[in-house]
């Protein structure tokens, strides 16, 4: 199969997944503990009447929830793809390498201890926490003569995730009045989130999506190895710094909106490489589309397990992601 045929095949599958994404988006709006007809959903968008309860629910709850799931899923998947290339580790993701845990800790600290409720402040707090987690793990994984290795960075990530999780639990224990405020959020959820959360972070997410695709050629060179990339004239420090910045932005935005949702950043990049190959010009768009699909499907499933209650979507992604994580880990050990 020549290059043109390969690109045509990739474009075809991407188009199929975009159609599936649209179907999931519609399903996310219509299905739940209460099922709505398509005509009611269309009327809530085109002929909105604030005196009709069904239209109010569809317009202010179901539609923003579908948009939120799409944006968060896409962001976590793209961040995972960048992180796996940056660390040369197939198990790397914001949830595994301490990025989500660092963001979660500072958000909980700000919300529970200092009673911060401003969306802008919480968003920047999540950014700082994500950056703190990423930098700490990267530094710990680089200690030693052999420098950064896939095994060392996973161990460093696991250690920092455990440490930040312990800090988060300590904050909640010392201030038990704030447990109810953040407990459901800590499991990862998009239920009950105000549209203002998404409106606040969406511009940053969108810029990071585009920027991640713009450096895709550089990421293709970087994945051949740092020495090779330097030999080809690449400014590897700049590329790695930009990739790290985009990871922090995407993970920080996602945590500030939905809490620490795990495993999307591990699962989706591998599926995206199956369809898009190793070329990040295709992997990044595939990650965006497939990540949105996975989180929306998980969110829809979470609505039906314990009707009329809902499971946190983070539990659903864990059910999907843990077996895949084990499979990737076993395959990596078998190949080493």
Short mmCIF file of C-alpha atoms in Angstrom, two decimals:
data_model
loop_
_atom_site.label_atom_id
_atom_site.label_comp_id
_atom_site.label_asym_id
_atom_site.label_seq_id
_atom_site.Cartn_x
_atom_site.Cartn_y
_atom_site.Cartn_z
CA UNK A 1 0.00 0.00 0.00
CA UNK A 2 1.56 3.31 -1.09
CA UNK A 3 1.47 6.56 0.88
CA UNK A 4 -1.58 7.98 -0.91
CA UNK A 5 -3.57 4.82 -0.34
CA UNK A 6 -2.51 4.73 3.30
CA UNK A 7 -3.59 8.34 3.84
CA UNK A 8 -6.87 7.65 2.06
CA UNK A 9 -7.47 4.66 4.34
CA UNK A 10 -6.69 6.77 7.40
CA UNK A 11 -8.95 9.59 6.26
CA UNK A 12 -11.76 7.12 5.59
CA UNK A 13 -11.62 5.63 9.07
CA UNK A 14 -11.34 9.08 10.64
CA UNK A 15 -14.51 10.10 8.78
CA UNK A 16 -16.29 7.01 10.09
CA UNK A 17 -15.29 7.85 13.65
CA UNK A 18 -16.45 11.45 13.22
CA UNK A 19 -19.89 10.12 12.25
CA UNK A 20 -19.84 7.82 15.29
CA UNK A 21 -18.88 10.84 17.41
CA UNK A 22 -21.91 12.75 16.12
CA UNK A 23 -24.12 9.77 16.92
CA UNK A 24 -22.72 9.57 20.45
CA UNK A 25 -23.27 13.30 20.88
CA UNK A 26 -26.94 12.94 19.95
CA UNK A 27 -27.30 9.87 22.19
CA UNK A 28 -25.74 11.77 25.10
CA UNK A 29 -28.39 14.47 24.72
CA UNK A 30 -31.37 12.13 24.33
CA UNK A 31 -30.67 9.18 26.66
CA UNK A 32 -30.58 9.02 30.44
CA UNK A 33 -32.90 8.43 33.37
CA UNK A 34 -35.36 10.45 31.30
CA UNK A 35 -35.42 9.80 27.56
CA UNK A 36 -36.23 12.64 25.18
CA UNK A 37 -37.34 12.62 21.57
CA UNK A 38 -35.19 14.12 18.84
CA UNK A 39 -37.90 16.69 18.08
CA UNK A 40 -37.69 18.03 21.64
CA UNK A 41 -33.90 18.28 21.44
CA UNK A 42 -34.06 20.09 18.10
CA UNK A 43 -36.69 22.49 19.41
CA UNK A 44 -34.53 23.28 22.47
CA UNK A 45 -31.75 24.39 20.13
CA UNK A 46 -33.66 26.12 17.32
CA UNK A 47 -36.88 27.25 19.03
CA UNK A 48 -35.88 27.52 22.66
CA UNK A 49 -38.73 28.28 25.06
CA UNK A 50 -37.61 28.92 28.62
CA UNK A 51 -41.09 28.06 29.87
CA UNK A 52 -40.89 24.42 28.68
CA UNK A 53 -39.19 22.24 31.30
CA UNK A 54 -37.93 19.64 28.82
CA UNK A 55 -36.25 22.30 26.72
CA UNK A 56 -34.66 23.87 29.78
CA UNK A 57 -33.14 20.51 30.81
CA UNK A 58 -31.94 19.73 27.29
CA UNK A 59 -30.49 23.20 26.70
CA UNK A 60 -28.87 23.82 30.08
CA UNK A 61 -27.94 20.29 31.22
CA UNK A 62 -27.79 17.61 28.52
CA UNK A 63 -26.23 19.71 25.73
CA UNK A 64 -23.45 21.23 27.91
CA UNK A 65 -22.78 17.77 29.37
CA UNK A 66 -22.25 16.28 25.91
CA UNK A 67 -19.96 19.16 24.97
CA UNK A 68 -18.03 18.75 28.22
CA UNK A 69 -17.53 15.01 27.71
CA UNK A 70 -16.29 15.61 24.16
CA UNK A 71 -13.82 18.31 25.16
CA UNK A 72 -12.43 16.51 28.23
CA UNK A 73 -12.15 13.15 26.43
CA UNK A 74 -10.33 14.71 23.49
CA UNK A 75 -7.98 16.66 25.76
CA UNK A 76 -7.00 13.67 27.91
CA UNK A 77 -6.38 11.48 24.86
CA UNK A 78 -4.19 14.08 23.11
CA UNK A 79 -2.27 14.72 26.35
CA UNK A 80 -1.68 10.97 26.65
CA UNK A 81 -0.34 10.70 23.11
CA UNK A 82 2.08 13.57 23.64
CA UNK A 83 3.19 12.17 26.97
CA UNK A 84 3.85 8.68 25.58
CA UNK A 85 6.03 10.09 22.83
CA UNK A 86 7.79 12.52 25.16
CA UNK A 87 8.68 9.82 27.70
CA UNK A 88 9.01 6.92 25.23
CA UNK A 89 6.71 4.95 27.51
CA UNK A 90 3.53 3.21 26.28
CA UNK A 91 2.00 3.40 29.78
CA UNK A 92 2.41 7.16 30.15
CA UNK A 93 -0.69 9.28 30.68
CA UNK A 94 -1.73 12.22 32.87
CA UNK A 95 -3.41 9.82 35.32
CA UNK A 96 -0.39 7.51 35.66
CA UNK A 97 2.44 10.04 35.82
CA UNK A 98 1.08 12.24 38.60
CA UNK A 99 -0.21 15.12 36.46
CA UNK A 100 -3.88 14.57 37.31
CA UNK A 101 -3.04 13.84 40.95
CA UNK A 102 -1.06 17.07 41.32
CA UNK A 103 -3.84 19.12 39.75
CA UNK A 104 -6.45 17.40 41.93
CA UNK A 105 -4.51 18.04 45.13
CA UNK A 106 -4.16 21.77 44.58
CA UNK A 107 -7.79 22.14 43.46
CA UNK A 108 -9.02 20.31 46.58
CA UNK A 109 -6.67 22.37 48.76
CA UNK A 110 -7.97 25.60 47.26
CA UNK A 111 -11.64 24.61 47.35
CA UNK A 112 -11.75 22.99 50.80
CA UNK A 113 -9.15 24.87 52.82
CA UNK A 114 -9.38 28.33 51.27
CA UNK A 115 -13.03 28.14 50.07
CA UNK A 116 -12.10 29.14 46.53
CA UNK A 117 -15.09 29.02 44.19
CA UNK A 118 -13.94 31.21 41.29
CA UNK A 119 -13.74 29.18 38.08
CA UNK A 120 -10.77 31.16 36.83
CA UNK A 121 -8.85 30.68 40.07
CA UNK A 122 -9.60 26.94 40.17
CA UNK A 123 -8.51 26.60 36.54
CA UNK A 124 -5.16 28.27 37.18
CA UNK A 125 -4.78 26.25 40.37
CA UNK A 126 -5.27 23.06 38.33
CA UNK A 127 -2.64 24.27 35.83
CA UNK A 128 -0.13 24.87 38.61
CA UNK A 129 -0.84 21.47 40.17
CA UNK A 130 -0.51 19.69 36.82
CA UNK A 131 2.77 21.47 36.13
CA UNK A 132 4.04 20.62 39.63
CA UNK A 133 3.23 16.95 39.13
CA UNK A 134 4.76 16.79 35.64
CA UNK A 135 8.00 18.57 36.54
CA UNK A 136 8.48 16.54 39.73
CA UNK A 137 7.96 13.21 37.96
CA UNK A 138 10.24 14.22 35.09
CA UNK A 139 13.02 15.25 37.47
CA UNK A 140 12.72 12.07 39.56
CA UNK A 141 12.67 9.91 36.45
CA UNK A 142 15.83 11.59 35.13
CA UNK A 143 17.95 10.96 38.22
CA UNK A 144 20.88 8.62 37.65
CA UNK A 145 23.55 7.98 35.05
CA UNK A 146 21.20 6.38 32.54
CA UNK A 147 18.91 9.43 32.57
CA UNK A 148 15.20 9.21 31.81
CA UNK A 149 14.01 5.66 31.18
CA UNK A 150 10.45 4.30 30.67
CA UNK A 151 10.64 2.18 33.84
CA UNK A 152 11.99 4.97 36.04
CA UNK A 153 9.38 7.48 34.93
CA UNK A 154 6.53 5.03 35.59
CA UNK A 155 7.90 4.33 39.07
CA UNK A 156 8.32 8.06 39.72
CA UNK A 157 4.79 8.69 38.45
CA UNK A 158 3.32 5.98 40.66
CA UNK A 159 5.16 7.36 43.69
CA UNK A 160 4.03 10.95 43.08
CA UNK A 161 0.46 9.87 42.36
CA UNK A 162 0.39 8.05 45.70
CA UNK A 163 1.96 11.05 47.47
CA UNK A 164 -0.47 13.61 46.02
CA UNK A 165 -3.41 11.28 46.74
CA UNK A 166 -2.26 11.01 50.36
CA UNK A 167 -2.00 14.80 50.60
CA UNK A 168 -5.52 15.11 49.18
CA UNK A 169 -6.90 12.65 51.72
CA UNK A 170 -5.09 14.49 54.52
CA UNK A 171 -6.72 17.78 53.49
CA UNK A 172 -10.15 16.15 53.52
CA UNK A 173 -9.55 14.52 56.91
CA UNK A 174 -8.41 17.80 58.47
CA UNK A 175 -11.40 19.63 57.03
CA UNK A 176 -14.24 17.14 57.00
CA UNK A 177 -16.86 19.80 56.28
CA UNK A 178 -15.50 20.08 52.75
CA UNK A 179 -15.68 16.36 51.95
CA UNK A 180 -19.19 16.58 50.52
CA UNK A 181 -18.11 19.38 48.19
CA UNK A 182 -15.35 17.48 46.42
CA UNK A 183 -15.89 13.77 47.09
CA UNK A 184 -18.02 13.11 43.99
CA UNK A 185 -15.71 15.32 41.93
CA UNK A 186 -12.65 13.32 43.03
CA UNK A 187 -14.00 10.17 41.39
CA UNK A 188 -14.20 11.98 38.05
CA UNK A 189 -17.57 13.20 36.82
CA UNK A 190 -19.21 15.61 34.41
CA UNK A 191 -22.67 15.28 35.97
CA UNK A 192 -24.05 18.47 37.45
CA UNK A 193 -21.26 20.63 36.06
CA UNK A 194 -22.20 24.20 35.20
CA UNK A 195 -21.69 25.19 31.53
CA UNK A 196 -19.55 28.02 32.89
CA UNK A 197 -16.81 25.49 33.68
CA UNK A 198 -16.50 24.51 30.02
CA UNK A 199 -16.84 28.08 28.75
CA UNK A 200 -13.93 29.10 30.99
CA UNK A 201 -11.47 26.42 29.85
CA UNK A 202 -12.58 25.71 26.25
CA UNK A 203 -10.46 28.47 24.65
CA UNK A 204 -7.33 27.10 26.33
CA UNK A 205 -8.22 23.54 25.30
CA UNK A 206 -8.85 24.55 21.70
CA UNK A 207 -5.52 26.39 21.43
CA UNK A 208 -3.71 23.37 22.88
CA UNK A 209 -5.45 20.97 20.43
CA UNK A 210 -4.35 23.03 17.44
CA UNK A 211 -0.87 23.63 18.84
CA UNK A 212 -0.40 19.90 19.50
CA UNK A 213 -1.20 19.16 15.86
CA UNK A 214 1.12 21.93 14.66
CA UNK A 215 4.10 20.28 16.39
CA UNK A 216 3.14 16.82 15.12
CA UNK A 217 6.01 16.72 12.61
CA UNK A 218 8.46 17.56 15.39
CA UNK A 219 6.95 14.81 17.54
CA UNK A 220 7.46 12.37 14.66
CA UNK A 221 11.16 13.23 14.66
CA UNK A 222 11.42 13.13 18.46
CA UNK A 223 9.97 9.62 18.69
CA UNK A 224 12.95 8.33 16.69
CA UNK A 225 15.13 9.12 19.72
CA UNK A 226 16.60 12.30 21.14
CA UNK A 227 20.07 11.73 19.68
CA UNK A 228 18.63 11.12 16.22
CA UNK A 229 16.43 14.20 16.53
CA UNK A 230 19.41 16.34 17.50
CA UNK A 231 21.38 14.89 14.59
CA UNK A 232 18.58 16.00 12.26
CA UNK A 233 18.88 19.54 13.61
CA UNK A 234 15.83 19.55 15.88
CA UNK A 235 15.80 21.81 18.92
CA UNK A 236 14.71 19.01 21.20
CA UNK A 237 14.59 21.12 24.37
CA UNK A 238 12.13 23.53 22.73
CA UNK A 239 9.95 20.73 21.32
CA UNK A 240 9.85 18.87 24.62
CA UNK A 241 9.07 22.08 26.51
CA UNK A 242 6.19 22.89 24.16
CA UNK A 243 4.82 19.35 24.39
CA UNK A 244 5.07 19.49 28.19
CA UNK A 245 3.24 22.83 28.22
CA UNK A 246 0.39 21.46 26.09
CA UNK A 247 0.12 18.39 28.34
CA UNK A 248 -0.17 20.61 31.42
CA UNK A 249 -2.81 22.83 29.77
CA UNK A 250 -4.92 19.89 28.54
CA UNK A 251 -4.67 17.92 31.80
CA UNK A 252 -5.15 20.98 33.98
CA UNK A 253 -8.26 22.09 32.08
CA UNK A 254 -9.71 18.57 32.20
CA UNK A 255 -9.17 18.17 35.94
CA UNK A 256 -10.62 21.60 36.72
CA UNK A 257 -13.79 20.67 34.81
CA UNK A 258 -14.33 16.98 35.51
CA UNK A 259 -11.92 15.86 38.19
CA UNK A 260 -9.23 13.19 37.75
CA UNK A 261 -10.65 10.92 35.04
CA UNK A 262 -8.16 8.15 34.31
CA UNK A 263 -7.12 5.69 31.60
CA UNK A 264 -8.38 7.61 28.55
CA UNK A 265 -4.85 8.92 28.07
CA UNK A 266 -3.52 5.36 28.03
CA UNK A 267 -6.14 3.53 25.97
CA UNK A 268 -6.92 5.98 23.17
CA UNK A 269 -3.37 6.74 21.90
CA UNK A 270 -2.77 3.02 21.28
CA UNK A 271 -6.05 2.65 19.40
CA UNK A 272 -5.25 5.82 17.44
CA UNK A 273 -1.87 4.43 16.38
CA UNK A 274 -3.58 1.28 15.11
CA UNK A 275 -5.59 3.41 12.67
CA UNK A 276 -3.24 6.38 12.17
CA UNK A 277 0.16 4.70 12.35
CA UNK A 278 3.03 6.46 14.07
CA UNK A 279 2.45 9.75 12.25
CA UNK A 280 1.28 12.32 14.80
CA UNK A 281 -0.40 14.31 12.05
CA UNK A 282 -2.97 11.50 12.11
CA UNK A 283 -2.58 10.28 15.69
CA UNK A 284 -3.56 13.67 17.20
CA UNK A 285 -6.88 13.98 15.26
CA UNK A 286 -7.68 10.32 15.93
CA UNK A 287 -7.02 10.87 19.65
CA UNK A 288 -9.33 13.89 19.70
CA UNK A 289 -12.22 12.03 18.06
CA UNK A 290 -11.79 8.66 19.80
CA UNK A 291 -11.19 10.25 23.21
CA UNK A 292 -14.45 12.19 22.89
CA UNK A 293 -16.29 9.02 21.84
CA UNK A 294 -14.96 6.95 24.74
CA UNK A 295 -15.82 9.49 27.43
CA UNK A 296 -19.30 10.09 26.01
CA UNK A 297 -19.98 6.34 25.87
CA UNK A 298 -18.72 5.99 29.45
CA UNK A 299 -20.94 8.87 30.54
CA UNK A 300 -24.00 7.38 28.83
CA UNK A 301 -23.31 4.00 30.42
CA UNK A 302 -22.90 5.60 33.85
CA UNK A 303 -26.49 6.85 33.67
CA UNK A 304 -28.02 3.36 33.39
CA UNK A 305 -26.09 1.27 35.97
CA UNK A 306 -27.80 2.58 39.11
CA UNK A 307 -30.96 4.36 37.91
CA UNK A 308 -32.12 6.85 39.15
CA UNK A 309 -28.62 7.52 40.57
CA UNK A 310 -25.53 7.83 38.38
CA UNK A 311 -22.11 6.25 38.61
CA UNK A 312 -19.18 8.65 38.36
CA UNK A 313 -17.81 8.50 34.83
CA UNK A 314 -14.31 7.97 36.25
CA UNK A 315 -15.44 4.57 37.50
CA UNK A 316 -16.62 3.63 34.02
CA UNK A 317 -13.36 4.64 32.35
CA UNK A 318 -11.46 2.64 34.99
CA UNK A 319 -13.53 -0.47 34.21
CA UNK A 320 -12.57 -0.08 30.55
CA UNK A 321 -9.00 1.06 31.10
CA UNK A 322 -7.63 -1.29 33.77
CA UNK A 323 -7.70 -4.46 31.58
CA UNK A 324 -6.10 -2.50 28.72
CA UNK A 325 -3.44 -1.14 31.10
CA UNK A 326 -2.61 -4.68 32.25
CA UNK A 327 -2.44 -5.87 28.63
CA UNK A 328 -0.03 -3.09 27.61
CA UNK A 329 2.10 -3.65 30.70
CA UNK A 330 2.33 -7.42 30.08
CA UNK A 331 3.16 -6.88 26.42
CA UNK A 332 5.88 -4.40 27.36
CA UNK A 333 7.41 -6.83 29.83
CA UNK A 334 7.29 -9.62 27.27
CA UNK A 335 9.12 -7.48 24.71
CA UNK A 336 11.78 -6.25 27.16
#
